[in-house]
Coordinates of N, CA and C in Angstrom, one line a residue:
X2 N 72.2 124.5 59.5 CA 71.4 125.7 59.9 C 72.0 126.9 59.2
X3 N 71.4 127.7 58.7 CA 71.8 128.9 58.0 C 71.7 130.1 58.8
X4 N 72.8 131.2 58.9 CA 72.4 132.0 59.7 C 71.2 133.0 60.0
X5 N 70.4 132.8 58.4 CA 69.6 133.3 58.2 C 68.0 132.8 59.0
X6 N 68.3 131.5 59.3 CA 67.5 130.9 60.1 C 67.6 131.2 61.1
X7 N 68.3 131.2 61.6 CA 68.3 131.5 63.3 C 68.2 133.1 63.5
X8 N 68.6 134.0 62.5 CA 68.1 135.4 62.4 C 66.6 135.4 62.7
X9 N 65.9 134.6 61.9 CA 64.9 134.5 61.8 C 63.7 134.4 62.9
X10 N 64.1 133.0 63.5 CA 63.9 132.6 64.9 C 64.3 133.6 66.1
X11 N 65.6 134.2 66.1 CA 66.0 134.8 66.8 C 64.8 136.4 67.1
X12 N 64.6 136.8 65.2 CA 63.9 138.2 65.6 C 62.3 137.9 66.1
X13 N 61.6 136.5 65.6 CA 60.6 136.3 66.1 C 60.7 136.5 67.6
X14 N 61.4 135.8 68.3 CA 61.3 135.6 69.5 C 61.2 136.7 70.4
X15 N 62.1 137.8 69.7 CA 62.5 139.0 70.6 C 60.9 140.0 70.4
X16 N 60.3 139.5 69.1 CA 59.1 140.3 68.7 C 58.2 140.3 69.7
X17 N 58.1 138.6 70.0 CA 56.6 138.4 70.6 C 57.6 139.0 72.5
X18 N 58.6 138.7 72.7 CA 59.2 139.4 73.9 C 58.8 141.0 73.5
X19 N 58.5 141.4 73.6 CA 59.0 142.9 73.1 C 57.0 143.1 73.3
X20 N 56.2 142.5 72.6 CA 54.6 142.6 72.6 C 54.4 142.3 74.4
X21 N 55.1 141.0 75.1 CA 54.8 140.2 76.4 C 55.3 141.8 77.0
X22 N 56.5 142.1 77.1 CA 56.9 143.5 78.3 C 55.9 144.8 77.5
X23 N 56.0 144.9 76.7 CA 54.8 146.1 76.7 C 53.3 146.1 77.0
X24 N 53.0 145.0 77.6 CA 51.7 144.8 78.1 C 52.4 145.3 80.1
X25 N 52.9 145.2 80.0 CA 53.6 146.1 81.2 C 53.8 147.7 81.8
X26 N 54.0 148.0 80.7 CA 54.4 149.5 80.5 C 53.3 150.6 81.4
X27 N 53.8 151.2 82.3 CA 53.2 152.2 83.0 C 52.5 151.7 84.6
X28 N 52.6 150.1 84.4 CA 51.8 149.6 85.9 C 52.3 149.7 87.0
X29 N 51.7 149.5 87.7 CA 52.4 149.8 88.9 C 52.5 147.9 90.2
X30 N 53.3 147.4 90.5 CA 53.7 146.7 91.3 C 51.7 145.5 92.0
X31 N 51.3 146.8 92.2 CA 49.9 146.2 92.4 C 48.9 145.7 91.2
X32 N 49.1 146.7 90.6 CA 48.3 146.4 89.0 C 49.3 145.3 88.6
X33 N 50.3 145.1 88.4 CA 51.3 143.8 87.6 C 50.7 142.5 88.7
X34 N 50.4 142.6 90.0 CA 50.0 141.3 90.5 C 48.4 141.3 90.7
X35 N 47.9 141.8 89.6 CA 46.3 142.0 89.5 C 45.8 141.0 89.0
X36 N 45.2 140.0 89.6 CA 43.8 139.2 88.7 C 42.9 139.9 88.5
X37 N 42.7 139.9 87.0 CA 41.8 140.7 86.7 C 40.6 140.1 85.8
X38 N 41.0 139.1 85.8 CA 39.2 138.2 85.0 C 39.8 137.0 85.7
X39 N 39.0 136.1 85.2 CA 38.3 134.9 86.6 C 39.4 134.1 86.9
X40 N 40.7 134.0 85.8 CA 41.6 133.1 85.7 C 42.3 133.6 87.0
X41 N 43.4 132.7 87.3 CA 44.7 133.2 88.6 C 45.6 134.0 88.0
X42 N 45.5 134.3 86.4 CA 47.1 135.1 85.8 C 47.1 136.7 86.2
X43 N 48.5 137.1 86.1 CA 48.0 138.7 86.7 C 49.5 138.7 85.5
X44 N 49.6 139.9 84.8 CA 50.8 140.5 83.7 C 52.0 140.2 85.0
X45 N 52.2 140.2 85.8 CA 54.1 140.1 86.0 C 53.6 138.9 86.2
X46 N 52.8 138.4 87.0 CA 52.9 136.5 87.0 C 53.3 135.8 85.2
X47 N 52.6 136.3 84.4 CA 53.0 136.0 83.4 C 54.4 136.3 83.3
X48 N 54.7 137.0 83.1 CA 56.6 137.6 82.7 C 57.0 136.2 83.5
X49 N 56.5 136.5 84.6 CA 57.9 135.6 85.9 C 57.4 133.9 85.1
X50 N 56.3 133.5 84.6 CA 56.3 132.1 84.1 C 57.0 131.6 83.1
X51 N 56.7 133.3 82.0 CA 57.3 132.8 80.7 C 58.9 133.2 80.3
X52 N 59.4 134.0 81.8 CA 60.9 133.7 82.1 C 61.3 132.4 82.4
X53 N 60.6 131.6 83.5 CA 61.0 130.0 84.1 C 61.0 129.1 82.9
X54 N 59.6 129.3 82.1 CA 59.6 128.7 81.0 C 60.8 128.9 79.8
X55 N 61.6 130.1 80.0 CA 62.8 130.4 78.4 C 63.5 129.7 79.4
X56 N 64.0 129.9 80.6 CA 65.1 129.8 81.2 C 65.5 127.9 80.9
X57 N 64.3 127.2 81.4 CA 64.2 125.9 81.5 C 64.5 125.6 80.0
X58 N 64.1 125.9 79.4 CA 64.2 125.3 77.6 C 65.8 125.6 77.4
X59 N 66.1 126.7 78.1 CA 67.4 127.2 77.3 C 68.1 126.3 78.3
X60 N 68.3 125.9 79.4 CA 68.9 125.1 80.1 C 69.0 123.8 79.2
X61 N 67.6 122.9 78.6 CA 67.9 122.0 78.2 C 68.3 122.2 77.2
X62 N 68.4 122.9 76.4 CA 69.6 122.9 75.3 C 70.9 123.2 75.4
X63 N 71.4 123.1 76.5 CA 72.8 123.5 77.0 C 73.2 122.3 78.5
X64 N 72.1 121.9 78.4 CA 72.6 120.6 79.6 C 71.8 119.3 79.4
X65 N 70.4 118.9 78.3 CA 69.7 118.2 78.4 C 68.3 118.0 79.0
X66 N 68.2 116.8 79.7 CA 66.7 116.5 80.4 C 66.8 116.9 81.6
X67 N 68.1 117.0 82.2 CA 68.3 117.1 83.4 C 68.0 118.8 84.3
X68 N 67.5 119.6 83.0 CA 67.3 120.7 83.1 C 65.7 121.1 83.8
X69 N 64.6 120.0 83.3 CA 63.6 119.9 84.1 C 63.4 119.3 85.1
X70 N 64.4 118.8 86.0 CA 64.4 117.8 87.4 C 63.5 117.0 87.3
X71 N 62.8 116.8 88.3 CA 61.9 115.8 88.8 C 60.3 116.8 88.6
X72 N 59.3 115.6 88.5 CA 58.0 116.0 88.3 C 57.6 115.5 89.6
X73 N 57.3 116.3 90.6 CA 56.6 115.4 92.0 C 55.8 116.7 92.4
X74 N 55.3 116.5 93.4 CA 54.6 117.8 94.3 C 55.1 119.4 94.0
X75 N 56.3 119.1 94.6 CA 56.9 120.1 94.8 C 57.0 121.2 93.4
X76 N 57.9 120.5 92.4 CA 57.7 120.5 90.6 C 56.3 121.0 90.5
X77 N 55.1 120.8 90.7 CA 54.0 121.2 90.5 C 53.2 122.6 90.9
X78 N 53.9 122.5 92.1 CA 53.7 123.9 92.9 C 54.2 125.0 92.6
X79 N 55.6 124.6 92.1 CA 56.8 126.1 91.8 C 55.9 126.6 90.8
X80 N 55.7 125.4 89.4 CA 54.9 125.7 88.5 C 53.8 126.4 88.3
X81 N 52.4 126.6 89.4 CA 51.8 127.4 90.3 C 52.1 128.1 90.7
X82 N 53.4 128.4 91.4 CA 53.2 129.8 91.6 C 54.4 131.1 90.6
X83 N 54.5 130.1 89.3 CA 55.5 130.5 88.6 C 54.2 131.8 88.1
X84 N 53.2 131.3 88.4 CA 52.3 132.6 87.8 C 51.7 133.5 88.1
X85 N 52.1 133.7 89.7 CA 51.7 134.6 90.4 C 53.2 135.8 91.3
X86 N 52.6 136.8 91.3 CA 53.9 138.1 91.9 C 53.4 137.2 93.4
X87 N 54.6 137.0 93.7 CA 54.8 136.9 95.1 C 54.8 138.0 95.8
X88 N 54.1 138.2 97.3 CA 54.9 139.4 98.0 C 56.6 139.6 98.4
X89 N 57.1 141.1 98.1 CA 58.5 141.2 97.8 C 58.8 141.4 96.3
X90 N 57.7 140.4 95.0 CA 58.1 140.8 94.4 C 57.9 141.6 93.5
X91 N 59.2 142.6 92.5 CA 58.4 143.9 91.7 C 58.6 143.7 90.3
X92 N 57.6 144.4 89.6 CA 57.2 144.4 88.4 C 58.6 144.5 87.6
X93 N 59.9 145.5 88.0 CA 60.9 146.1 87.9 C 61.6 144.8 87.9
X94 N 61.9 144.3 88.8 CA 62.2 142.9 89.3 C 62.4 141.9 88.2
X95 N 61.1 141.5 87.9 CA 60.9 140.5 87.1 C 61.3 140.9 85.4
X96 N 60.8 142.1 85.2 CA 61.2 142.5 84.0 C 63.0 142.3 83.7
X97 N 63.9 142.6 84.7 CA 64.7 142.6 85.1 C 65.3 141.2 84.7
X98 N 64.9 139.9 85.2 CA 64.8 138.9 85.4 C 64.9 137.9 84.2
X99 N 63.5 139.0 83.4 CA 63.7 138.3 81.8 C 64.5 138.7 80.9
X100 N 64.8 140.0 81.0 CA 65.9 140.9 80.0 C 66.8 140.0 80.0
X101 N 67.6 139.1 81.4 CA 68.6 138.6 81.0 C 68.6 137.0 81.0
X102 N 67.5 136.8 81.1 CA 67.3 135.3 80.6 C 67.5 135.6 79.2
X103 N 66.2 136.4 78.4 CA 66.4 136.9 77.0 C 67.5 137.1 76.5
X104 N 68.7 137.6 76.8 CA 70.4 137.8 76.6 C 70.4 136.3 76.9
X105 N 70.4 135.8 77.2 CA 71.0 134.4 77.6 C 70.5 133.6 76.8
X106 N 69.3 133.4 76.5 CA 68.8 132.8 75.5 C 69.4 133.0 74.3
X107 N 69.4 134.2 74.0 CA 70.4 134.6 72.5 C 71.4 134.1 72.4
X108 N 72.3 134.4 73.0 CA 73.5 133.9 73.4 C 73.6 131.9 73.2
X109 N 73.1 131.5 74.1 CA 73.2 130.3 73.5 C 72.5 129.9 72.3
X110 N 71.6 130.4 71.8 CA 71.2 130.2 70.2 C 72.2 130.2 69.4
X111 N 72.8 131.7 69.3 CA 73.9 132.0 68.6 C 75.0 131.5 68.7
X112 N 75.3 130.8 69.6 CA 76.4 129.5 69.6 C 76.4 128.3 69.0
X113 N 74.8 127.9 69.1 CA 74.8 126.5 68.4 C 75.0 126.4 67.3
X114 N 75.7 125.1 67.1 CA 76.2 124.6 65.5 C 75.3 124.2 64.8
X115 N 73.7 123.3 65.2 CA 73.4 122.8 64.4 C 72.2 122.5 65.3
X116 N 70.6 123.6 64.5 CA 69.2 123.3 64.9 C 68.5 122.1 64.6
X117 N 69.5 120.5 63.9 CA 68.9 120.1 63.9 C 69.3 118.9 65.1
X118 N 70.2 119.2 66.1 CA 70.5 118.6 67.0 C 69.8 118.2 68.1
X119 N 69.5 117.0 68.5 CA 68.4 116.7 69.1 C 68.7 115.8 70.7
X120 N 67.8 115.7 71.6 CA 68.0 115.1 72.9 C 66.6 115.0 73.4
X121 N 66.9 113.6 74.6 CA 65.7 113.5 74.9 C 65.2 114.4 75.8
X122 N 63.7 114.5 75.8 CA 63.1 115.2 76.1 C 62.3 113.8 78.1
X123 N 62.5 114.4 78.9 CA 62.4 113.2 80.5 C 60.9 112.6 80.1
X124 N 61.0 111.7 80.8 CA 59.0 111.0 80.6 C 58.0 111.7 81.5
X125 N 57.1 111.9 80.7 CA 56.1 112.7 81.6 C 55.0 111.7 81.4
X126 N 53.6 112.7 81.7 CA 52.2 112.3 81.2 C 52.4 112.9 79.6
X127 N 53.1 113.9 79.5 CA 52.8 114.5 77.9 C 53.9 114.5 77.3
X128 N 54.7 114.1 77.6 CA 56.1 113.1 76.7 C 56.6 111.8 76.9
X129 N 55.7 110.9 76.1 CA 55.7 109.4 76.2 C 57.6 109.2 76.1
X130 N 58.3 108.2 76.7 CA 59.0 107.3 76.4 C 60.1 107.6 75.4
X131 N 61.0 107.4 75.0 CA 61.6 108.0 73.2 C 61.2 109.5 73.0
X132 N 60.8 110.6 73.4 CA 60.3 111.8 72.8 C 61.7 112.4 72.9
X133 N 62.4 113.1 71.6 CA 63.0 113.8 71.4 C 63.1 114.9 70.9
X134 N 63.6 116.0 71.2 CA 63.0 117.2 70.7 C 64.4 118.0 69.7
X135 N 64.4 118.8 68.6 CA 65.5 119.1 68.3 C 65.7 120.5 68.5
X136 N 66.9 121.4 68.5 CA 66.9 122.9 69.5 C 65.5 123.8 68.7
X137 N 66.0 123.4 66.9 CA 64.7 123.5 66.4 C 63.9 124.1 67.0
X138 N 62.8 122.6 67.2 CA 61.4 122.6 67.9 C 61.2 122.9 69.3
X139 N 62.8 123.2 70.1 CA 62.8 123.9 71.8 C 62.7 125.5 71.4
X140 N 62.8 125.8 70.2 CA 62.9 127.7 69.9 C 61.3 127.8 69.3
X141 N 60.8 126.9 68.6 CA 59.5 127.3 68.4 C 58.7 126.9 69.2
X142 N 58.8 126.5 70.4 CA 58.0 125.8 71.5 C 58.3 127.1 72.3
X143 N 59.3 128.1 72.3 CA 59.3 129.1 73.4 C 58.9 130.2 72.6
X144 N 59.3 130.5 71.2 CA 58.6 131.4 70.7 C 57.1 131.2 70.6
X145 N 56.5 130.1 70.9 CA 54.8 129.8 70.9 C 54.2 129.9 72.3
X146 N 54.9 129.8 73.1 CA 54.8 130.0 74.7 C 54.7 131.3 74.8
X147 N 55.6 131.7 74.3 CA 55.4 133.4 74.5 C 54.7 134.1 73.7
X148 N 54.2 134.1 72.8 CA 53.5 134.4 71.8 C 51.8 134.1 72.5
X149 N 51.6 132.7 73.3 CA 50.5 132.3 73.9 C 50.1 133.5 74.6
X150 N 51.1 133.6 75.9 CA 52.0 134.0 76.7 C 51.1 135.5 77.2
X151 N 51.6 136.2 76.1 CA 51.9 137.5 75.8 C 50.1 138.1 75.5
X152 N 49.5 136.8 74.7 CA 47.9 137.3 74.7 C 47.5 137.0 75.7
X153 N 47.7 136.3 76.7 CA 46.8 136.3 78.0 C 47.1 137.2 78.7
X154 N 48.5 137.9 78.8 CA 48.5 139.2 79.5 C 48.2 140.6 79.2
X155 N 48.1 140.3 77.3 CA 47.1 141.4 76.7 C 45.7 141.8 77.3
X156 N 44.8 140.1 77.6 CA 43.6 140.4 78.2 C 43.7 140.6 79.9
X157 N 44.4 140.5 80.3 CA 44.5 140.7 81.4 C 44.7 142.4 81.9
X158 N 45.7 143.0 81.5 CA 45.8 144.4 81.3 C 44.9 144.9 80.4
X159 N 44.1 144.8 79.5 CA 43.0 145.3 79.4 C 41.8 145.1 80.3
X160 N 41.6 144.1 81.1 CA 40.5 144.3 81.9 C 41.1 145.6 83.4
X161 N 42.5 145.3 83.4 CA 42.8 146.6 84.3 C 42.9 148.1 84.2
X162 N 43.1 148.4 82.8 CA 42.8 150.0 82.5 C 42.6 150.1 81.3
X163 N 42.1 148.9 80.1 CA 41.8 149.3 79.1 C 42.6 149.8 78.0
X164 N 44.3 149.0 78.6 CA 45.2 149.2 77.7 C 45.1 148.1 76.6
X165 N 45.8 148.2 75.6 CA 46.1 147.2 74.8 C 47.2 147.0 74.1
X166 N 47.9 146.1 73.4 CA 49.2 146.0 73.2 C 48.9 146.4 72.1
X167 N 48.2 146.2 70.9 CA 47.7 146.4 69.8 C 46.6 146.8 69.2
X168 N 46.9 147.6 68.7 CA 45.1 147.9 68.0 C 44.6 149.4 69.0

């Protein structure tokens, strides 16, 4: 891996971060837990998912499979409400939450020796058997999460005051 690569990856990531929290900018605690078109997503539900979502990836690059536990009920639910502001919690909060997952993410990127090091990835419904992933394909899997991410909370905050991230 060249450092230029991981420069690379590294500035993507912080870009599409940087687009995800500015769809934030000026709301208020109620507006961040706002469904605002038909879906359940409201802008801090997003932040607080696509924090669980960096945190978990960066976990398994720093500990393996064992970083996504078990898939049962429970696993399912967190996941659910990984996308919704809970009451108690604030917009402030959560932004809070990802800044330093985001440092932490960095941080172990910029440690690793070698993106093309790989580990299994546990058995799901959507990771047959043998699925291995290398840190690689765990950094463009969270820079495309967030990048997803970050437009669903664009349309969301525009249906609440007709902000936009762009344009």
């Amino acid at each position: 891996m060249t450092s230029r690569e991981r420069d690379d990856l590294l500035a993507t990531l912080a870009h599409h971060r940087t687009l995800l929290r500015h769809t934030a900018n000026g709301l208020t605690d109620e507006q961040a837990a706002t469904r605002s078109t038909v879906s359940e997503l409201c802008v801090g539900g997003v932040i607080k998912h696509v924090t669980r979502m960096e945190r978990r990836w960066t976990d398994f690059l720093e500990r393996g499979p064992v970083a996504f536990g078990s898939f049962d009920a429970e696993a399912y639910a967190a996941h659910a409400a990984s996308f919704r502001m809970e009451p108690g919690e604030t917009l402030e909060g959560l932004l809070a939450e990802y800044a330093e997952t985001a440092a932490h993410t960095d941080d172990v990127v910029a440690g690793l020796s070698d993106l093309n090091a790989d580990g299994p990835l546990p058995v799901t419904p959507w990771w047959p058997e043998g699925t291995r992933w290398t840190a690689r394909r765990v950094l463009l899997h969270v820079i495309a999460e967030t990048a997803q991410h970050a437009g669903h909370a664009d349309i969301v905050r525009e249906a609440i005051d007709g902000q936009k991230t762009m344009g």
